[in-house]
Amino acid sequence: GRVLVPQGALARDTVAEGLAAKGWSVEVVEAYRTVPAAPGADVLAAAAKADAVAFTSGSTVERYLAAAGSPAVPPVVACIGPVTAAAARERGLDVTVTATEATVDGLVQALGHALAGSVPERSARRSLHP
């Protein structure tokens, strides 16, 4: 059979390749693109005071750091899965928790567990690389 896979411009080909490997005829279409936001200083200041940040993709890590900078990263860094966690580490962040199941529910559960414990002090929470 045939299957249509609408996905973001930066999405990996995992789903399409998996379907093709199972014998499906796959058509991939770009359904959306992630574009940088330009949050105001008040929004960035509020974000820097948060207890945690949750990243759902490598592009969210990249865009957040581009907009806010490393000093504005809250003390707890949660990632939806290992690919996102690797992207965060590559950009110098210490990842506090990675969801066991790479879903929104998995991320919420992991973040809840991380916040139920003690939140690390800002000065000791990460080692940033330029």
Short mmCIF file of N, CA, C and O in Angstrom, two decimals:
data_model
loop_
_atom_site.label_atom_id
_atom_site.label_comp_id
_atom_site.label_asym_id
_atom_site.label_seq_id
_atom_site.Cartn_x
_atom_site.Cartn_y
_atom_site.Cartn_z
N GLY A 1 0.81 -1.17 0.00
CA GLY A 1 0.00 0.00 0.00
C GLY A 1 0.86 1.26 0.00
O GLY A 1 2.09 1.20 0.05
N ARG A 2 0.18 2.36 -0.04
CA ARG A 2 0.85 3.67 -0.05
C ARG A 2 0.52 4.41 1.24
O ARG A 2 -0.59 4.31 1.76
N VAL A 3 1.47 5.19 1.70
CA VAL A 3 1.25 5.98 2.91
C VAL A 3 1.89 7.35 2.75
O VAL A 3 2.96 7.49 2.17
N LEU A 4 1.18 8.35 3.25
CA LEU A 4 1.66 9.72 3.24
C LEU A 4 2.19 10.04 4.63
O LEU A 4 1.54 9.78 5.64
N VAL A 5 3.41 10.61 4.70
CA VAL A 5 4.02 10.98 5.97
C VAL A 5 4.27 12.49 5.97
O VAL A 5 5.30 12.95 5.48
N PRO A 6 3.32 13.27 6.50
CA PRO A 6 3.57 14.71 6.64
C PRO A 6 4.44 14.93 7.88
O PRO A 6 4.18 14.36 8.93
N GLN A 7 5.51 15.71 7.73
CA GLN A 7 6.41 15.94 8.85
C GLN A 7 7.09 17.28 8.72
O GLN A 7 6.98 17.95 7.70
N GLY A 8 7.78 17.67 9.77
CA GLY A 8 8.50 18.93 9.79
C GLY A 8 9.74 18.87 8.91
O GLY A 8 10.28 17.80 8.64
N ALA A 9 10.20 20.04 8.49
CA ALA A 9 11.36 20.14 7.60
C ALA A 9 12.62 19.53 8.23
O ALA A 9 13.47 19.01 7.51
N LEU A 10 12.73 19.57 9.55
CA LEU A 10 13.93 19.07 10.22
C LEU A 10 13.77 17.65 10.75
O LEU A 10 14.68 17.13 11.40
N ALA A 11 12.64 17.02 10.47
CA ALA A 11 12.38 15.68 11.00
C ALA A 11 13.34 14.65 10.41
O ALA A 11 13.78 14.75 9.26
N ARG A 12 13.65 13.67 11.25
CA ARG A 12 14.46 12.55 10.78
C ARG A 12 13.60 11.64 9.91
O ARG A 12 12.38 11.69 9.95
N ASP A 13 14.23 10.79 9.14
CA ASP A 13 13.52 9.90 8.22
C ASP A 13 13.14 8.56 8.84
O ASP A 13 12.81 7.61 8.13
N THR A 14 13.17 8.46 10.15
CA THR A 14 12.96 7.19 10.84
C THR A 14 11.63 6.54 10.47
O THR A 14 11.59 5.34 10.15
N VAL A 15 10.55 7.29 10.51
CA VAL A 15 9.22 6.71 10.22
C VAL A 15 9.14 6.27 8.76
O VAL A 15 8.73 5.14 8.46
N ALA A 16 9.54 7.15 7.86
CA ALA A 16 9.47 6.82 6.43
C ALA A 16 10.33 5.60 6.10
O ALA A 16 9.91 4.71 5.36
N GLU A 17 11.53 5.56 6.65
CA GLU A 17 12.42 4.42 6.39
C GLU A 17 11.85 3.13 6.97
O GLU A 17 11.94 2.07 6.34
N GLY A 18 11.26 3.22 8.16
CA GLY A 18 10.66 2.04 8.77
C GLY A 18 9.49 1.51 7.96
O GLY A 18 9.35 0.30 7.77
N LEU A 19 8.66 2.41 7.45
CA LEU A 19 7.53 1.98 6.62
C LEU A 19 8.01 1.39 5.30
O LEU A 19 7.49 0.37 4.84
N ALA A 20 9.00 2.03 4.70
CA ALA A 20 9.54 1.52 3.43
C ALA A 20 10.15 0.13 3.63
O ALA A 20 10.01 -0.75 2.77
N ALA A 21 10.81 -0.08 4.75
CA ALA A 21 11.40 -1.38 5.05
C ALA A 21 10.35 -2.47 5.18
O ALA A 21 10.62 -3.64 4.96
N LYS A 22 9.14 -2.06 5.54
CA LYS A 22 8.02 -3.01 5.66
C LYS A 22 7.27 -3.19 4.34
O LYS A 22 6.25 -3.86 4.28
N GLY A 23 7.77 -2.54 3.28
CA GLY A 23 7.18 -2.73 1.96
C GLY A 23 6.19 -1.66 1.52
O GLY A 23 5.59 -1.78 0.44
N TRP A 24 5.99 -0.63 2.31
CA TRP A 24 5.06 0.43 1.94
C TRP A 24 5.71 1.37 0.93
O TRP A 24 6.90 1.60 0.96
N SER A 25 4.91 1.93 0.07
CA SER A 25 5.34 3.01 -0.82
C SER A 25 5.09 4.29 -0.03
O SER A 25 3.96 4.61 0.31
N VAL A 26 6.17 5.03 0.26
CA VAL A 26 6.08 6.16 1.18
C VAL A 26 6.28 7.47 0.44
O VAL A 26 7.23 7.63 -0.33
N GLU A 27 5.38 8.41 0.69
CA GLU A 27 5.49 9.77 0.17
C GLU A 27 5.65 10.69 1.38
O GLU A 27 4.76 10.77 2.23
N VAL A 28 6.80 11.36 1.49
CA VAL A 28 7.06 12.28 2.59
C VAL A 28 6.82 13.70 2.10
O VAL A 28 7.31 14.07 1.03
N VAL A 29 6.04 14.47 2.85
CA VAL A 29 5.82 15.87 2.50
C VAL A 29 6.17 16.74 3.71
O VAL A 29 5.93 16.37 4.85
N GLU A 30 6.73 17.88 3.42
CA GLU A 30 7.05 18.84 4.46
C GLU A 30 5.77 19.57 4.85
O GLU A 30 5.20 20.30 4.05
N ALA A 31 5.33 19.37 6.10
CA ALA A 31 4.08 19.96 6.55
C ALA A 31 4.30 21.28 7.30
O ALA A 31 3.39 22.10 7.38
N TYR A 32 5.50 21.47 7.85
CA TYR A 32 5.78 22.71 8.57
C TYR A 32 7.28 22.89 8.71
O TYR A 32 8.05 21.96 8.52
N ARG A 33 7.66 24.11 9.06
CA ARG A 33 9.05 24.45 9.34
C ARG A 33 9.13 25.14 10.68
O ARG A 33 8.27 25.94 11.03
N THR A 34 10.18 24.85 11.39
CA THR A 34 10.43 25.53 12.65
C THR A 34 11.20 26.80 12.34
O THR A 34 12.22 26.75 11.66
N VAL A 35 10.68 27.91 12.80
CA VAL A 35 11.35 29.19 12.56
C VAL A 35 11.66 29.84 13.90
O VAL A 35 10.92 29.67 14.88
N PRO A 36 12.76 30.58 13.97
CA PRO A 36 13.13 31.19 15.25
C PRO A 36 12.11 32.23 15.69
O PRO A 36 11.54 32.95 14.86
N ALA A 37 11.90 32.29 16.97
CA ALA A 37 11.04 33.32 17.56
C ALA A 37 11.92 34.46 18.05
O ALA A 37 13.13 34.30 18.19
N ALA A 38 11.31 35.57 18.31
CA ALA A 38 12.03 36.73 18.85
C ALA A 38 11.32 37.19 20.12
O ALA A 38 10.65 38.22 20.13
N PRO A 39 11.46 36.40 21.20
CA PRO A 39 10.77 36.78 22.43
C PRO A 39 11.34 38.07 23.01
O PRO A 39 12.53 38.36 22.86
N GLY A 40 10.49 38.82 23.67
CA GLY A 40 10.92 40.07 24.30
C GLY A 40 11.76 39.81 25.53
O GLY A 40 11.81 38.70 26.07
N ALA A 41 12.42 40.85 26.00
CA ALA A 41 13.29 40.75 27.17
C ALA A 41 12.53 40.26 28.40
O ALA A 41 13.07 39.49 29.21
N ASP A 42 11.27 40.67 28.55
CA ASP A 42 10.48 40.26 29.71
C ASP A 42 10.20 38.76 29.68
O ASP A 42 10.24 38.09 30.71
N VAL A 43 9.95 38.21 28.51
CA VAL A 43 9.70 36.78 28.37
C VAL A 43 10.98 36.00 28.68
O VAL A 43 10.96 34.99 29.40
N LEU A 44 12.10 36.46 28.15
CA LEU A 44 13.38 35.79 28.40
C LEU A 44 13.76 35.85 29.88
O LEU A 44 14.27 34.87 30.44
N ALA A 45 13.50 36.97 30.53
CA ALA A 45 13.80 37.10 31.95
C ALA A 45 12.94 36.15 32.78
O ALA A 45 13.43 35.50 33.71
N ALA A 46 11.67 36.03 32.43
CA ALA A 46 10.78 35.09 33.12
C ALA A 46 11.22 33.65 32.91
O ALA A 46 11.22 32.84 33.84
N ALA A 47 11.63 33.33 31.69
CA ALA A 47 12.09 31.97 31.40
C ALA A 47 13.34 31.62 32.20
O ALA A 47 13.48 30.50 32.69
N ALA A 48 14.23 32.56 32.36
CA ALA A 48 15.47 32.33 33.11
C ALA A 48 15.20 32.05 34.58
O ALA A 48 16.00 31.40 35.24
N LYS A 49 14.05 32.49 35.10
CA LYS A 49 13.70 32.27 36.50
C LYS A 49 12.94 30.96 36.72
O LYS A 49 12.63 30.60 37.85
N ALA A 50 12.65 30.24 35.66
CA ALA A 50 11.90 28.98 35.77
C ALA A 50 12.74 27.93 36.50
O ALA A 50 13.97 28.02 36.57
N ASP A 51 12.07 26.94 37.05
CA ASP A 51 12.75 25.84 37.71
C ASP A 51 13.30 24.83 36.71
O ASP A 51 14.26 24.12 37.00
N ALA A 52 12.66 24.76 35.54
CA ALA A 52 13.05 23.74 34.56
C ALA A 52 12.76 24.22 33.15
O ALA A 52 11.94 25.11 32.94
N VAL A 53 13.43 23.58 32.21
CA VAL A 53 13.13 23.75 30.80
C VAL A 53 12.97 22.36 30.21
O VAL A 53 13.71 21.43 30.56
N ALA A 54 11.99 22.20 29.33
CA ALA A 54 11.74 20.91 28.68
C ALA A 54 11.95 21.08 27.19
O ALA A 54 11.30 21.92 26.56
N PHE A 55 12.86 20.32 26.65
CA PHE A 55 13.16 20.37 25.22
C PHE A 55 12.57 19.16 24.53
O PHE A 55 12.72 18.02 24.98
N THR A 56 11.91 19.40 23.38
CA THR A 56 11.26 18.32 22.63
C THR A 56 11.98 17.98 21.33
O THR A 56 11.56 17.07 20.63
N SER A 57 13.04 18.70 21.02
CA SER A 57 13.81 18.40 19.81
C SER A 57 15.14 19.15 19.86
O SER A 57 15.29 20.10 20.63
N GLY A 58 16.06 18.71 19.03
CA GLY A 58 17.34 19.41 18.93
C GLY A 58 17.16 20.84 18.47
O GLY A 58 17.87 21.74 18.92
N SER A 59 16.18 21.07 17.61
CA SER A 59 15.96 22.44 17.13
C SER A 59 15.43 23.35 18.24
O SER A 59 15.74 24.53 18.26
N THR A 60 14.67 22.80 19.20
CA THR A 60 14.21 23.64 20.30
C THR A 60 15.38 24.02 21.20
O THR A 60 15.43 25.15 21.71
N VAL A 61 16.32 23.12 21.37
CA VAL A 61 17.53 23.44 22.14
C VAL A 61 18.29 24.57 21.44
O VAL A 61 18.63 25.59 22.05
N GLU A 62 18.53 24.38 20.16
CA GLU A 62 19.28 25.36 19.38
C GLU A 62 18.60 26.72 19.38
O GLU A 62 19.24 27.75 19.61
N ARG A 63 17.31 26.75 19.14
CA ARG A 63 16.58 28.02 19.05
C ARG A 63 16.49 28.72 20.41
O ARG A 63 16.58 29.93 20.50
N TYR A 64 16.28 27.93 21.47
CA TYR A 64 16.21 28.55 22.79
C TYR A 64 17.55 29.19 23.15
O TYR A 64 17.59 30.34 23.61
N LEU A 65 18.64 28.48 22.93
CA LEU A 65 19.95 29.03 23.25
C LEU A 65 20.28 30.24 22.39
O LEU A 65 20.90 31.20 22.86
N ALA A 66 19.84 30.23 21.14
CA ALA A 66 20.07 31.38 20.27
C ALA A 66 19.30 32.60 20.77
O ALA A 66 19.80 33.73 20.70
N ALA A 67 18.10 32.38 21.28
CA ALA A 67 17.27 33.49 21.74
C ALA A 67 17.64 33.96 23.13
O ALA A 67 17.68 35.16 23.40
N ALA A 68 17.90 33.01 24.04
CA ALA A 68 18.07 33.35 25.45
C ALA A 68 19.51 33.32 25.92
O ALA A 68 19.86 34.00 26.86
N GLY A 69 20.34 32.49 25.29
CA GLY A 69 21.71 32.33 25.74
C GLY A 69 21.82 31.31 26.86
O GLY A 69 20.85 31.02 27.55
N SER A 70 22.99 30.76 27.05
CA SER A 70 23.23 29.73 28.05
C SER A 70 22.94 30.16 29.48
O SER A 70 22.43 29.37 30.27
N PRO A 71 23.27 31.39 29.87
CA PRO A 71 23.00 31.78 31.26
C PRO A 71 21.51 31.76 31.62
O PRO A 71 21.18 31.69 32.80
N ALA A 72 20.64 31.79 30.65
CA ALA A 72 19.20 31.81 30.90
C ALA A 72 18.58 30.42 30.99
O ALA A 72 17.37 30.29 31.05
N VAL A 73 19.40 29.38 30.99
CA VAL A 73 18.87 28.02 31.07
C VAL A 73 18.54 27.71 32.53
O VAL A 73 19.40 27.82 33.40
N PRO A 74 17.30 27.32 32.81
CA PRO A 74 16.92 26.97 34.18
C PRO A 74 17.75 25.79 34.71
O PRO A 74 18.39 25.07 33.94
N PRO A 75 17.73 25.57 36.02
CA PRO A 75 18.59 24.55 36.63
C PRO A 75 18.27 23.11 36.24
O PRO A 75 19.16 22.27 36.26
N VAL A 76 17.04 22.82 35.90
CA VAL A 76 16.68 21.46 35.49
C VAL A 76 16.44 21.46 33.99
O VAL A 76 15.63 22.23 33.47
N VAL A 77 17.16 20.59 33.29
CA VAL A 77 17.02 20.45 31.84
C VAL A 77 16.46 19.06 31.56
O VAL A 77 17.09 18.05 31.88
N ALA A 78 15.26 19.03 30.98
CA ALA A 78 14.60 17.76 30.65
C ALA A 78 14.50 17.63 29.14
O ALA A 78 14.20 18.60 28.44
N CYS A 79 14.76 16.43 28.65
CA CYS A 79 14.70 16.17 27.20
C CYS A 79 13.77 15.01 26.92
O CYS A 79 13.69 14.05 27.68
N ILE A 80 13.09 15.09 25.78
CA ILE A 80 12.08 14.11 25.41
C ILE A 80 12.68 12.75 25.05
O ILE A 80 12.02 11.73 25.14
N GLY A 81 13.94 12.73 24.64
CA GLY A 81 14.56 11.46 24.27
C GLY A 81 16.05 11.62 24.10
O GLY A 81 16.61 12.72 24.23
N PRO A 82 16.73 10.52 23.78
CA PRO A 82 18.19 10.53 23.69
C PRO A 82 18.74 11.42 22.58
O PRO A 82 19.83 11.98 22.73
N VAL A 83 18.04 11.56 21.48
CA VAL A 83 18.54 12.41 20.39
C VAL A 83 18.53 13.88 20.84
O VAL A 83 19.50 14.61 20.63
N THR A 84 17.45 14.29 21.49
CA THR A 84 17.36 15.66 21.99
C THR A 84 18.38 15.88 23.10
O THR A 84 19.03 16.93 23.15
N ALA A 85 18.55 14.91 23.97
CA ALA A 85 19.54 15.02 25.05
C ALA A 85 20.95 15.17 24.47
O ALA A 85 21.75 15.98 24.97
N ALA A 86 21.25 14.42 23.43
CA ALA A 86 22.57 14.53 22.79
C ALA A 86 22.76 15.92 22.20
O ALA A 86 23.85 16.51 22.32
N ALA A 87 21.73 16.47 21.60
CA ALA A 87 21.81 17.82 21.03
C ALA A 87 22.06 18.85 22.13
O ALA A 87 22.84 19.78 21.95
N ALA A 88 21.40 18.67 23.28
CA ALA A 88 21.59 19.60 24.40
C ALA A 88 23.02 19.50 24.93
O ALA A 88 23.66 20.52 25.18
N ARG A 89 23.52 18.29 25.07
CA ARG A 89 24.89 18.10 25.56
C ARG A 89 25.91 18.67 24.58
O ARG A 89 26.90 19.25 25.00
N GLU A 90 25.65 18.49 23.29
CA GLU A 90 26.56 19.04 22.28
C GLU A 90 26.65 20.56 22.38
O GLU A 90 27.65 21.15 21.99
N ARG A 91 25.61 21.18 22.90
CA ARG A 91 25.59 22.64 23.05
C ARG A 91 25.98 23.08 24.46
O ARG A 91 25.78 24.21 24.85
N GLY A 92 26.55 22.13 25.23
CA GLY A 92 27.11 22.46 26.52
C GLY A 92 26.19 22.38 27.71
O GLY A 92 26.56 22.79 28.80
N LEU A 93 24.99 21.85 27.55
CA LEU A 93 24.06 21.77 28.67
C LEU A 93 24.22 20.44 29.41
O LEU A 93 24.49 19.41 28.79
N ASP A 94 24.06 20.49 30.72
CA ASP A 94 23.98 19.27 31.51
C ASP A 94 22.51 18.86 31.53
O ASP A 94 21.66 19.62 32.02
N VAL A 95 22.21 17.71 31.02
CA VAL A 95 20.83 17.22 30.97
C VAL A 95 20.53 16.54 32.30
O VAL A 95 21.22 15.61 32.70
N THR A 96 19.50 17.02 32.97
CA THR A 96 19.10 16.49 34.26
C THR A 96 18.36 15.17 34.10
O THR A 96 18.60 14.22 34.83
N VAL A 97 17.45 15.12 33.12
CA VAL A 97 16.61 13.93 32.95
C VAL A 97 16.23 13.79 31.48
O VAL A 97 16.00 14.78 30.78
N THR A 98 16.19 12.55 31.04
CA THR A 98 15.72 12.21 29.69
C THR A 98 14.57 11.24 29.83
O THR A 98 14.65 10.27 30.59
N ALA A 99 13.49 11.51 29.12
CA ALA A 99 12.32 10.63 29.20
C ALA A 99 12.68 9.22 28.76
O ALA A 99 13.42 9.03 27.80
N THR A 100 12.16 8.25 29.49
CA THR A 100 12.37 6.85 29.13
C THR A 100 11.63 6.52 27.85
O THR A 100 12.13 5.84 26.98
N GLU A 101 10.40 7.04 27.75
CA GLU A 101 9.58 6.89 26.55
C GLU A 101 9.55 8.24 25.86
O GLU A 101 9.16 9.24 26.45
N ALA A 102 10.00 8.30 24.61
CA ALA A 102 10.12 9.58 23.89
C ALA A 102 8.77 10.08 23.40
O ALA A 102 8.49 10.15 22.20
N THR A 103 7.93 10.43 24.37
CA THR A 103 6.61 10.99 24.09
C THR A 103 6.40 12.18 25.02
O THR A 103 7.15 12.35 26.00
N VAL A 104 5.38 12.97 24.77
CA VAL A 104 5.08 14.08 25.66
C VAL A 104 4.76 13.55 27.06
O VAL A 104 5.23 14.09 28.07
N ASP A 105 3.97 12.47 27.15
CA ASP A 105 3.66 11.89 28.45
C ASP A 105 4.93 11.43 29.16
O ASP A 105 5.08 11.63 30.37
N GLY A 106 5.85 10.82 28.42
CA GLY A 106 7.12 10.38 29.00
C GLY A 106 7.94 11.54 29.51
O GLY A 106 8.55 11.48 30.58
N LEU A 107 7.94 12.64 28.75
CA LEU A 107 8.67 13.84 29.16
C LEU A 107 8.06 14.44 30.42
O LEU A 107 8.77 14.81 31.36
N VAL A 108 6.74 14.53 30.47
CA VAL A 108 6.06 15.07 31.65
C VAL A 108 6.37 14.22 32.88
O VAL A 108 6.67 14.74 33.96
N GLN A 109 6.33 12.92 32.73
CA GLN A 109 6.62 12.02 33.84
C GLN A 109 8.07 12.19 34.31
O GLN A 109 8.33 12.31 35.51
N ALA A 110 9.01 12.23 33.39
CA ALA A 110 10.42 12.40 33.75
C ALA A 110 10.66 13.74 34.43
O ALA A 110 11.38 13.82 35.43
N LEU A 111 10.04 14.77 33.91
CA LEU A 111 10.20 16.11 34.49
C LEU A 111 9.60 16.15 35.89
O LEU A 111 10.19 16.72 36.82
N GLY A 112 8.45 15.52 36.07
CA GLY A 112 7.83 15.45 37.39
C GLY A 112 8.73 14.78 38.41
O GLY A 112 8.88 15.26 39.54
N HIS A 113 9.35 13.68 38.01
CA HIS A 113 10.28 12.98 38.91
C HIS A 113 11.49 13.85 39.23
O HIS A 113 11.94 13.89 40.37
N ALA A 114 12.00 14.54 38.23
CA ALA A 114 13.17 15.40 38.44
C ALA A 114 12.84 16.54 39.39
O ALA A 114 13.64 16.88 40.27
N LEU A 115 11.67 17.13 39.24
CA LEU A 115 11.29 18.26 40.08
C LEU A 115 10.86 17.83 41.48
O LEU A 115 10.88 18.63 42.41
N ALA A 116 10.49 16.57 41.63
CA ALA A 116 10.11 16.08 42.95
C ALA A 116 11.34 15.97 43.86
O ALA A 116 11.22 16.07 45.07
N GLY A 117 12.52 15.79 43.24
CA GLY A 117 13.76 15.75 44.00
C GLY A 117 14.25 17.16 44.23
O GLY A 117 13.55 18.14 44.00
N SER A 118 15.47 17.28 44.65
CA SER A 118 16.01 18.63 44.87
C SER A 118 16.48 19.22 43.55
O SER A 118 17.03 18.53 42.71
N VAL A 119 16.23 20.50 43.38
CA VAL A 119 16.67 21.22 42.19
C VAL A 119 18.10 21.66 42.44
O VAL A 119 18.39 22.30 43.46
N PRO A 120 19.04 21.32 41.55
CA PRO A 120 20.43 21.70 41.77
C PRO A 120 20.61 23.22 41.79
O PRO A 120 19.85 23.95 41.18
N GLU A 121 21.61 23.65 42.52
CA GLU A 121 21.95 25.07 42.55
C GLU A 121 22.39 25.51 41.16
O GLU A 121 23.06 24.77 40.46
N ARG A 122 22.07 26.71 40.79
CA ARG A 122 22.43 27.23 39.47
C ARG A 122 23.94 27.19 39.23
O ARG A 122 24.38 26.88 38.15
N SER A 123 24.74 27.48 40.24
CA SER A 123 26.19 27.54 40.03
C SER A 123 26.80 26.16 39.79
O SER A 123 27.88 26.06 39.23
N ALA A 124 26.12 25.10 40.20
CA ALA A 124 26.69 23.77 40.07
C ALA A 124 25.93 22.89 39.08
O ALA A 124 26.22 21.72 38.95
N ARG A 125 24.99 23.43 38.35
CA ARG A 125 24.09 22.60 37.55
C ARG A 125 24.57 22.27 36.17
O ARG A 125 24.08 21.36 35.54
N ARG A 126 25.49 23.01 35.61
CA ARG A 126 25.89 22.73 34.23
C ARG A 126 27.30 23.20 33.98
O ARG A 126 27.80 24.07 34.64
N SER A 127 27.91 22.57 33.01
CA SER A 127 29.20 23.04 32.55
C SER A 127 29.02 23.40 31.09
O SER A 127 28.75 22.55 30.26
N LEU A 128 29.12 24.67 30.80
CA LEU A 128 28.85 25.14 29.45
C LEU A 128 30.12 25.24 28.65
O LEU A 128 31.16 25.61 29.17
N HIS A 129 30.01 24.91 27.41
CA HIS A 129 31.13 25.00 26.48
C HIS A 129 30.82 26.07 25.46
O HIS A 129 29.69 26.18 25.03
N PRO A 130 31.80 26.86 25.04
CA PRO A 130 31.52 27.91 24.06
C PRO A 130 31.06 27.36 22.74
O PRO A 130 31.25 26.25 22.38
#
